[in-house]
Coordinates of C-alpha atoms in Angstrom, one line a residue:
M20 CA -25.7 64.1 84.9
L21 CA -29.4 63.4 84.7
N22 CA -32.3 65.3 86.2
R23 CA -33.3 63.0 89.1
R24 CA -37.0 64.0 89.0
H25 CA -37.4 62.9 85.4
F26 CA -35.5 59.6 86.1
L27 CA -37.7 58.7 89.1
A28 CA -40.9 59.8 87.3
T29 CA -40.1 57.6 84.3
A30 CA -39.3 54.7 86.5
T31 CA -42.5 55.1 88.5
L32 CA -44.7 55.3 85.4
A33 CA -43.1 52.2 84.1
G34 CA -43.7 50.4 87.3
L35 CA -40.0 49.4 87.5
S36 CA -37.2 50.1 89.8
A37 CA -35.2 50.9 86.6
P38 CA -37.0 51.5 83.4
A39 CA -36.4 49.4 80.3
I40 CA -36.1 52.5 78.1
L41 CA -35.8 56.0 79.4
R42 CA -37.8 58.6 77.5
A43 CA -35.6 61.6 77.6
E44 CA -38.1 64.6 77.8
A45 CA -37.1 68.2 77.7
G46 CA -35.0 69.1 80.7
F47 CA -34.0 65.5 81.2
F48 CA -30.3 66.2 81.2
R49 CA -28.8 68.4 83.8
D50 CA -25.8 69.2 81.4
F51 CA -25.2 69.1 77.7
P52 CA -25.4 65.4 76.6
F53 CA -23.5 65.8 73.3
S54 CA -20.3 66.9 74.9
L55 CA -18.2 64.6 72.7
G56 CA -19.5 66.1 69.4
V57 CA -20.7 64.4 66.3
A58 CA -19.0 62.5 63.4
A59 CA -19.8 60.9 60.1
G60 CA -17.9 58.2 58.3
D61 CA -17.6 55.2 55.9
P62 CA -19.2 57.1 53.1
A63 CA -21.0 55.4 50.2
S64 CA -22.8 56.7 47.1
D65 CA -26.1 56.7 48.9
G66 CA -25.2 57.6 52.5
F67 CA -22.8 57.3 55.4
V68 CA -22.7 56.6 59.1
I69 CA -23.5 59.3 61.6
W70 CA -22.3 59.0 65.2
T71 CA -22.6 60.6 68.6
R72 CA -22.4 59.5 72.2
L73 CA -24.5 60.7 75.1
A74 CA -22.2 61.9 77.9
P75 CA -23.7 64.7 80.0
E76 CA -20.9 64.2 82.6
P77 CA -18.2 62.9 80.2
M78 CA -15.4 62.0 82.6
A79 CA -17.7 60.3 85.1
P80 CA -18.4 56.5 85.0
H81 CA -20.6 55.8 82.0
G82 CA -20.5 59.4 81.0
G83 CA -23.0 60.3 83.7
M84 CA -25.7 58.2 82.1
P85 CA -28.1 55.7 83.7
L86 CA -27.5 52.1 82.6
V87 CA -30.6 51.9 80.4
P88 CA -31.2 52.6 76.7
V89 CA -32.2 56.2 75.8
P90 CA -33.8 57.2 72.5
V91 CA -31.9 59.7 70.3
E92 CA -33.6 61.4 67.3
W93 CA -31.5 62.1 64.2
E94 CA -32.1 64.0 61.0
V95 CA -30.2 64.6 57.7
A96 CA -30.9 67.6 55.5
S97 CA -29.7 68.8 52.1
D98 CA -29.1 72.3 53.6
G99 CA -27.3 73.6 56.7
G100 CA -30.5 75.2 58.0
F101 CA -32.4 71.9 57.9
R102 CA -35.3 73.3 55.9
D103 CA -35.1 70.3 53.6
V104 CA -34.9 67.2 55.8
V105 CA -34.4 64.1 53.6
A106 CA -34.0 61.4 56.3
K107 CA -34.8 61.1 60.0
G108 CA -35.4 58.6 62.7
T109 CA -34.8 57.4 66.2
E110 CA -31.9 55.3 67.4
L111 CA -31.4 53.8 70.9
A112 CA -28.2 54.8 72.7
R113 CA -27.5 51.6 74.6
P114 CA -25.5 51.4 77.8
E115 CA -23.7 48.3 76.6
L116 CA -22.1 50.5 73.9
G117 CA -21.4 53.5 76.1
H118 CA -24.6 55.2 75.0
S119 CA -23.0 55.6 71.5
V120 CA -25.2 55.9 68.4
H121 CA -24.3 54.6 65.0
V122 CA -26.9 55.4 62.3
E123 CA -26.3 53.9 58.8
V124 CA -28.0 56.5 56.7
A125 CA -29.0 55.3 53.2
G126 CA -31.2 56.5 50.3
L127 CA -29.3 59.8 49.7
Q128 CA -28.2 61.3 46.4
P129 CA -24.7 60.5 45.2
D130 CA -21.8 63.0 45.2
R131 CA -23.1 65.8 47.3
P132 CA -22.9 67.3 50.8
Y133 CA -25.5 66.7 53.5
Y134 CA -25.9 68.0 57.0
Y135 CA -26.9 66.0 60.1
R136 CA -27.7 66.5 63.8
F137 CA -29.1 64.7 66.8
V138 CA -31.7 65.6 69.5
A139 CA -32.2 64.0 73.0
G140 CA -34.0 65.3 76.1
G141 CA -34.7 68.6 74.3
E142 CA -31.0 69.2 73.6
R143 CA -29.6 69.5 70.1
S144 CA -26.2 68.4 69.0
L145 CA -23.6 70.2 67.0
R146 CA -24.3 70.2 63.3
G147 CA -22.2 67.9 61.2
R148 CA -21.5 67.7 57.5
A149 CA -20.5 64.8 55.2
R150 CA -20.4 64.0 51.5
T151 CA -21.7 61.0 49.7
L152 CA -19.5 59.4 47.0
P153 CA -20.2 59.4 43.3
A154 CA -22.3 56.5 42.0
P155 CA -20.3 53.3 41.4
G156 CA -18.5 53.5 38.1
A157 CA -19.7 57.1 37.4
R158 CA -17.1 59.4 35.8
A159 CA -15.2 61.4 38.4
D160 CA -12.6 63.9 37.2
A161 CA -11.3 65.2 40.6
L162 CA -11.1 64.2 44.2
K163 CA -9.6 65.9 47.2
F164 CA -9.2 64.2 50.6
G165 CA -7.2 64.3 53.8
V166 CA -5.0 61.9 55.6
C167 CA -4.1 62.1 59.3
G168 CA -3.5 60.3 62.5
C169 CA -1.1 59.8 65.5
Q170 CA -2.4 62.3 68.1
H171 CA -0.7 61.7 71.5
Y172 CA -2.8 64.0 73.8
E173 CA 0.2 64.9 76.0
S174 CA 2.6 65.7 73.2
G175 CA 0.7 68.6 71.8
F176 CA -2.5 70.5 71.1
Y177 CA -4.7 69.6 68.1
G178 CA -4.5 72.9 66.3
A179 CA -3.8 71.0 63.0
Y180 CA -7.3 69.6 63.2
R181 CA -8.8 73.1 63.1
H182 CA -6.9 73.8 59.8
L183 CA -8.0 70.4 58.5
A184 CA -11.6 71.3 59.3
R185 CA -11.3 74.3 57.0
E186 CA -10.1 72.3 54.0
D187 CA -12.6 71.5 51.2
L188 CA -12.4 67.7 51.3
A189 CA -14.5 64.8 50.2
F190 CA -13.5 62.7 53.3
V191 CA -10.5 62.1 55.6
Y192 CA -8.6 58.8 56.1
H193 CA -7.4 58.4 59.7
Y194 CA -4.6 55.8 59.8
G195 CA -4.8 55.2 63.6
D196 CA -3.3 56.0 67.0
F197 CA -6.4 58.0 67.9
I198 CA -5.4 57.5 71.5
Y199 CA -2.3 56.4 73.3
E200 CA -2.4 53.8 76.1
Y201 CA 0.0 55.5 78.5
Q202 CA 1.0 58.7 80.3
Q203 CA 4.4 60.2 79.7
D204 CA 6.3 61.8 82.6
Y205 CA 8.6 63.6 80.2
L206 CA 8.8 64.6 76.6
Y207 CA 12.0 65.6 74.9
D208 CA 13.1 68.5 72.8
S209 CA 16.6 68.3 71.3
G210 CA 17.4 65.5 73.8
L211 CA 16.4 67.6 76.8
P212 CA 13.3 66.9 79.0
I213 CA 10.2 69.0 78.8
R214 CA 6.8 68.6 80.5
P215 CA 3.8 67.3 78.6
V216 CA 1.5 70.2 77.5
R217 CA -1.5 68.4 79.1
R218 CA -2.1 65.1 80.9
Y219 CA -4.0 62.0 80.2
A220 CA -6.4 61.2 83.1
L221 CA -5.0 57.7 83.5
R222 CA -1.4 56.4 83.7
G223 CA -2.2 53.3 81.8
L224 CA -5.3 51.6 80.2
Q225 CA -6.4 48.1 81.0
D226 CA -10.2 47.7 81.0
L227 CA -13.2 49.0 79.0
G228 CA -13.7 51.9 81.4
D229 CA -10.1 53.0 81.1
F230 CA -10.2 53.0 77.3
R231 CA -13.5 54.9 77.3
T232 CA -11.9 57.5 79.5
A233 CA -9.0 58.0 77.0
Y234 CA -11.4 58.4 74.0
T235 CA -13.6 60.8 76.0
Q236 CA -10.7 63.0 77.0
T237 CA -9.5 63.1 73.4
L238 CA -12.9 63.9 72.0
L239 CA -13.5 66.8 74.4
D240 CA -10.9 68.7 72.4
I241 CA -12.8 71.3 70.4
D242 CA -10.4 71.2 67.4
M243 CA -10.8 67.5 67.2
Q244 CA -14.6 68.0 67.2
A245 CA -14.3 70.7 64.5
A246 CA -12.6 68.3 62.1
R247 CA -15.0 65.4 62.8
S248 CA -18.0 67.6 62.3
A249 CA -16.7 69.1 59.0
H250 CA -15.7 65.9 57.2
G251 CA -16.7 62.2 57.0
F252 CA -13.9 60.0 58.3
I253 CA -12.7 56.6 57.2
S254 CA -11.3 55.3 60.5
S255 CA -8.6 52.7 61.0
F256 CA -6.5 51.7 64.0
D257 CA -2.8 51.0 64.6
D258 CA -1.0 49.9 67.7
H259 CA -1.6 52.6 70.4
E260 CA -5.3 52.0 70.5
I261 CA -4.3 48.9 72.5
R262 CA -0.5 48.6 73.2
N263 CA 2.6 49.8 71.4
D264 CA 3.7 47.4 68.6
W265 CA 1.1 44.7 69.4
V266 CA 0.2 42.3 66.6
S267 CA -2.3 39.4 66.4
T268 CA -2.5 38.0 70.0
F269 CA 0.9 39.2 71.0
D270 CA 1.6 42.0 73.5
D271 CA 5.3 41.8 74.0
W272 CA 6.6 45.4 73.8
K273 CA 10.3 45.2 74.3
L274 CA 10.9 48.5 76.1
G275 CA 14.1 48.9 74.0
L276 CA 15.5 45.5 75.0
D277 CA 16.3 42.5 72.8
G278 CA 14.1 39.5 73.0
N279 CA 10.6 39.1 74.3
D280 CA 9.2 41.0 77.2
P281 CA 9.2 38.6 80.1
D282 CA 6.2 40.4 81.7
A283 CA 4.0 40.2 78.5
P284 CA 0.6 38.6 79.2
P285 CA -0.2 35.3 77.5
P286 CA -2.4 35.6 74.3
E287 CA -5.6 34.6 76.1
V288 CA -5.1 37.4 78.6
F289 CA -4.1 39.9 76.0
M290 CA -7.2 39.2 74.0
L291 CA -9.3 40.3 77.0
R292 CA -7.6 43.7 76.9
K293 CA -7.9 43.8 73.1
Q294 CA -11.7 43.1 73.3
A295 CA -12.1 46.1 75.7
A296 CA -9.9 48.3 73.6
M297 CA -11.7 47.4 70.3
Q298 CA -15.1 47.9 71.9
A299 CA -14.1 51.4 73.0
W300 CA -12.7 52.1 69.6
Y301 CA -16.0 51.1 67.9
E302 CA -18.0 53.1 70.4
H303 CA -16.2 56.3 69.5
M304 CA -15.7 55.9 65.7
P305 CA -18.2 56.6 62.9
V306 CA -18.1 53.1 61.5
R307 CA -20.6 50.6 60.4
R308 CA -22.1 47.8 62.5
A309 CA -20.1 45.3 60.6
L310 CA -17.0 46.6 62.5
L311 CA -18.5 45.8 65.9
P312 CA -15.9 43.6 67.7
R313 CA -16.6 39.9 67.9
G314 CA -14.4 38.0 70.3
G315 CA -11.9 40.9 70.2
M316 CA -11.7 40.9 66.4
V317 CA -12.8 43.7 64.1
A318 CA -13.4 43.2 60.4
A319 CA -11.6 46.5 59.7
H320 CA -10.4 46.0 56.1
R321 CA -12.8 47.4 53.5
E322 CA -13.0 49.0 50.1
L323 CA -14.1 52.5 49.0
R324 CA -14.6 53.4 45.4
Y325 CA -14.8 57.0 44.2
G326 CA -16.7 56.6 40.9
D327 CA -14.2 55.5 38.2
L328 CA -11.4 57.6 39.5
M329 CA -10.1 55.8 42.6
A330 CA -10.4 52.5 44.4
M331 CA -9.2 52.6 48.0
Q332 CA -8.4 49.5 49.9
V333 CA -8.3 50.1 53.7
L334 CA -6.0 47.5 55.2
D335 CA -5.5 46.1 58.7
T336 CA -1.8 45.5 59.3
R337 CA -2.1 44.5 63.0
Q338 CA -4.7 41.8 63.7
Y339 CA -3.4 39.0 61.4
R340 CA 0.3 39.7 61.4
D341 CA 2.9 37.3 62.7
N342 CA 4.9 38.4 65.8
Q343 CA 7.8 40.8 65.0
P344 CA 11.0 38.9 64.2
C345 CA 14.4 39.7 65.6
G346 CA 12.9 41.0 68.9
D347 CA 11.3 44.0 67.2
G348 CA 12.8 47.5 67.2
F349 CA 15.2 49.3 64.8
K350 CA 18.1 46.9 64.1
P351 CA 19.8 44.9 61.5
A352 CA 17.7 42.1 59.9
C353 CA 17.9 38.7 61.3
P354 CA 17.1 35.5 59.2
D355 CA 13.5 35.5 60.3
V356 CA 12.9 38.7 58.3
Y357 CA 13.0 36.5 55.2
A358 CA 10.7 33.7 56.3
K359 CA 8.7 32.6 53.3
D360 CA 5.6 31.8 55.3
A361 CA 5.5 35.2 57.2
Q362 CA 2.2 37.1 57.2
V363 CA 1.4 40.8 57.6
L364 CA -2.2 40.8 56.3
G365 CA -3.0 37.2 56.9
K366 CA -4.0 34.8 54.1
A367 CA -7.7 35.8 53.8
Q368 CA -7.1 39.5 53.8
E369 CA -4.3 39.2 51.3
E370 CA -6.5 37.2 49.0
W371 CA -9.3 39.8 49.4
L372 CA -6.9 42.5 48.4
A373 CA -5.7 40.6 45.4
R374 CA -9.3 40.2 44.2
N375 CA -10.1 43.8 44.7
L376 CA -7.0 45.0 42.8
A377 CA -7.7 42.6 40.0
R378 CA -11.2 44.1 39.5
G379 CA -9.8 47.3 37.9
G380 CA -12.4 49.9 36.9
A381 CA -10.5 52.9 38.5
T382 CA -7.7 55.2 37.3
W383 CA -5.9 55.1 40.7
N384 CA -5.4 52.1 43.0
T385 CA -4.9 53.4 46.6
I386 CA -3.7 51.3 49.6
A387 CA -4.6 53.0 52.9
Q388 CA -2.7 51.3 55.7
Q389 CA -0.6 51.9 58.8
V390 CA 3.1 50.9 58.6
T391 CA 5.8 51.8 56.1
M392 CA 6.0 49.6 53.0
M393 CA 9.4 50.8 51.8
S394 CA 12.3 48.8 53.1
L395 CA 14.5 51.6 54.2
D396 CA 18.0 51.8 55.7
R397 CA 17.4 53.7 58.9
R398 CA 21.0 54.7 59.6
R399 CA 21.4 58.4 60.1
R400 CA 25.0 58.5 61.1
P401 CA 28.0 57.7 58.9
D402 CA 29.7 55.5 61.6
E403 CA 26.9 52.9 61.7
P404 CA 28.3 49.9 60.0
E405 CA 25.3 47.8 59.1
K406 CA 21.9 48.4 57.5
I407 CA 19.2 49.1 60.1
I408 CA 15.5 48.5 59.4
N409 CA 12.2 49.1 61.2
I410 CA 11.2 45.6 62.2
D411 CA 7.6 46.7 63.0
S412 CA 7.1 47.9 59.4
W413 CA 6.7 45.8 56.2
A414 CA 10.6 45.8 56.1
G415 CA 10.5 43.2 58.8
Y416 CA 8.4 40.8 56.7
E417 CA 10.2 40.6 53.3
A418 CA 8.2 37.8 51.7
P419 CA 4.7 39.3 52.2
R420 CA 6.1 42.7 51.2
E421 CA 7.4 41.3 47.9
R422 CA 4.1 39.5 47.3
I423 CA 2.2 42.8 47.6
L424 CA 4.7 44.6 45.4
S425 CA 4.4 41.9 42.8
R426 CA 0.6 42.7 42.7
F427 CA 1.4 46.3 42.1
A428 CA 3.8 45.4 39.3
G429 CA 0.9 44.1 37.3
L430 CA -1.1 47.3 37.7
K431 CA -0.8 51.0 37.0
N432 CA -1.1 54.0 39.3
C433 CA -0.7 52.4 42.7
V434 CA -0.4 54.8 45.6
V435 CA 0.2 53.7 49.2
L436 CA -0.8 56.0 52.1
T437 CA 0.9 55.3 55.5
G438 CA 1.2 56.7 59.0
D439 CA 2.9 55.5 62.2
E440 CA 6.3 57.2 61.7
H441 CA 5.5 60.7 63.2
Q442 CA 7.3 62.3 60.3
N443 CA 6.6 63.2 56.6
F444 CA 8.4 61.3 53.9
C445 CA 7.7 59.7 50.6
G446 CA 9.4 57.5 48.0
D447 CA 9.2 54.9 45.3
L448 CA 8.3 51.3 46.1
V449 CA 10.8 49.2 44.2
L450 CA 10.7 45.5 43.3
K451 CA 13.8 44.1 41.6
D452 CA 15.0 47.5 40.4
K453 CA 11.6 48.4 39.0
V454 CA 9.5 51.2 40.5
V455 CA 6.0 49.6 41.0
A456 CA 4.2 52.2 43.2
A457 CA 4.5 55.4 45.2
E458 CA 4.3 55.7 49.0
F459 CA 3.3 58.8 51.0
V460 CA 4.0 58.6 54.7
G461 CA 2.1 61.2 56.7
T462 CA 3.3 62.8 59.9
S463 CA 1.4 63.1 63.2
I464 CA -1.2 65.5 64.4
S465 CA 0.7 65.9 67.7
S466 CA 2.9 62.9 68.5
G467 CA 6.5 63.9 68.7
G468 CA 5.9 67.4 69.8
D469 CA 6.9 70.5 67.7
G470 CA 9.6 68.8 65.7
S471 CA 11.7 70.7 63.2
D472 CA 12.1 70.8 59.5
K473 CA 14.6 67.9 59.5
R474 CA 15.6 65.4 62.0
A475 CA 19.3 65.0 62.8
G476 CA 20.9 62.9 60.1
T477 CA 18.2 63.4 57.5
D478 CA 20.7 64.2 54.7
E479 CA 22.6 61.0 55.5
W480 CA 19.3 59.0 55.6
L481 CA 18.2 60.4 52.2
A482 CA 21.6 59.6 50.7
R483 CA 21.4 56.0 51.9
N484 CA 18.0 55.5 50.4
P485 CA 17.8 56.8 46.8
E486 CA 14.1 55.8 46.6
L487 CA 13.3 58.5 49.2
K488 CA 12.3 61.8 47.7
F489 CA 11.5 63.9 50.7
A490 CA 11.7 63.9 54.5
N491 CA 10.4 66.4 57.1
D492 CA 9.8 66.3 60.9
Q493 CA 7.0 68.7 61.5
R494 CA 3.4 67.9 62.6
G495 CA 0.3 68.2 60.3
Y496 CA -1.6 66.2 57.7
L497 CA -1.7 65.3 54.1
V498 CA -4.1 66.6 51.4
C499 CA -4.4 64.4 48.3
E500 CA -5.6 66.0 45.1
V501 CA -6.4 63.3 42.6
G502 CA -7.2 63.9 38.9
R503 CA -7.1 61.8 35.8
E504 CA -3.7 63.0 34.7
A505 CA -1.9 63.2 38.0
W506 CA -2.0 62.6 41.8
Q507 CA -0.7 65.3 44.1
T508 CA 0.0 64.9 47.8
H509 CA 0.5 68.1 49.7
F510 CA 2.5 67.9 53.0
M511 CA 0.6 70.4 55.2
V512 CA 2.6 71.3 58.4
V513 CA 2.1 73.5 61.4
D514 CA 4.9 75.5 63.1
K515 CA 4.3 74.2 66.6
V516 CA 1.9 72.0 68.6
T517 CA 3.0 73.1 72.1
T518 CA 0.6 76.0 71.9
P519 CA -3.1 75.7 71.1
V520 CA -3.0 78.1 68.1
N521 CA -0.5 77.5 65.3
T522 CA 0.3 78.5 61.7
L523 CA -0.2 76.2 58.7
S524 CA 1.9 76.0 55.6
K525 CA 2.4 73.7 52.6
R526 CA 5.9 72.3 53.1
A527 CA 6.1 70.3 49.8
T528 CA 4.1 68.4 47.2
G529 CA 4.7 65.0 45.8
V530 CA 3.4 64.2 42.3
V531 CA 2.6 60.9 40.5
E532 CA 1.7 61.1 36.9
N533 CA -0.8 58.8 35.4
G534 CA 1.0 55.8 33.9
R535 CA 4.3 56.6 35.7
A536 CA 5.0 55.0 39.1
G537 CA 7.7 57.3 40.4
I538 CA 7.3 60.4 42.6
T539 CA 8.5 63.8 41.6
M540 CA 8.6 66.7 44.1
S541 CA 7.5 70.3 43.7
A542 CA 7.6 73.2 46.1

């Protein structure tokens, strides 16, 4: 909420009924305008993006802000006390973008931490911290980064994020499902109904205001703010930012039924919802202006290079994918799974990926994406007669899956990082009986509730899939330690998410040795 006296005084001085730009003087805001915290992201060797959003009354329409631009000052320092300010400026928080601010900071030194903050109306934001990357091609001997995502607000608290905030990391890759588009009346524990631990404000999301509300409610969580202020994030999106299992222009969630959803909107109507959802995603993510939605589309795939140690390709497996074959779901493969012209990445993105992989220049080739690349038999009971696959994963699109694996076969040290499944597992990516890459699938921050060490039937599942090395059904995140001789992925899990405070432990570690594609497990 704004101070009415300052609002009217500014309007009168400008000679306007509503000022073109509001000058936010001291005392301008009646409540703290930086209620949603701060974040940094998309790091480069000379800088990164810093983000905030003005929302003095966060759950009110427009965050309690007037519908005019408001200047926000920002500064970046080499020290946490801001005695050595190395960059500063003023950015307009525009109402068209929810009064969010995206500053692309440049001119910084490579491979070192910096601190940043914002000021508006005499109010100062939380202090944030982010690291720049090493210079392009510079020798880098070690890298440690986090991987996380899938954080259904009602399923659990975000205590895992407080643990993540305490990790010493270069950055965090978030694979998506930052929000979920629906309320749940019941959750389930061992097949029995339980109440959600907290509630989304809206039952479902349709327009820009609805999606803004979901992000606002999520970002009010202090553990979420702790993680975003402590590390730079590389942000992606999956399906629940818009609608479960959407792809391309298709919103035909099956609700567990075979065939298409008869109530699904036509593509031209779905794209209106997608435009609103993607605008809200952009408004709340620390991403560059190049990712501003245009006609509902976001240029989300991009590359990050960490010196000469790692090249990371961030993929988009939703916007350019063909509609799911076989009516979606977990079921036996139908003939359309093997369609030669099927697309997951789309032709242009697949060619972009091929060019980047062919460039070389890094010890490790990392693919950061959303849905599982292994084609796994999903049967967990001995009485199930036929192989079951996850149609919404790469397993439902065998031709593009094999094309990508063929690219990996010509390279060394390919590691795929994946989310979506709400469980931890990892395994070898196999093409024609040859191991060509390793895949680590990270669990959720909260989606799925407390979970347990193993889902029912896990031993049966592992036996049916010899490429699988490990499976676990607890919540948490991944920590990847990358060196010249080996890649280690630590599965960090919490004991519960149905309470705000929980206990963190390292459940297992998967290791990939330089020059050897397979995963070995260590305690």
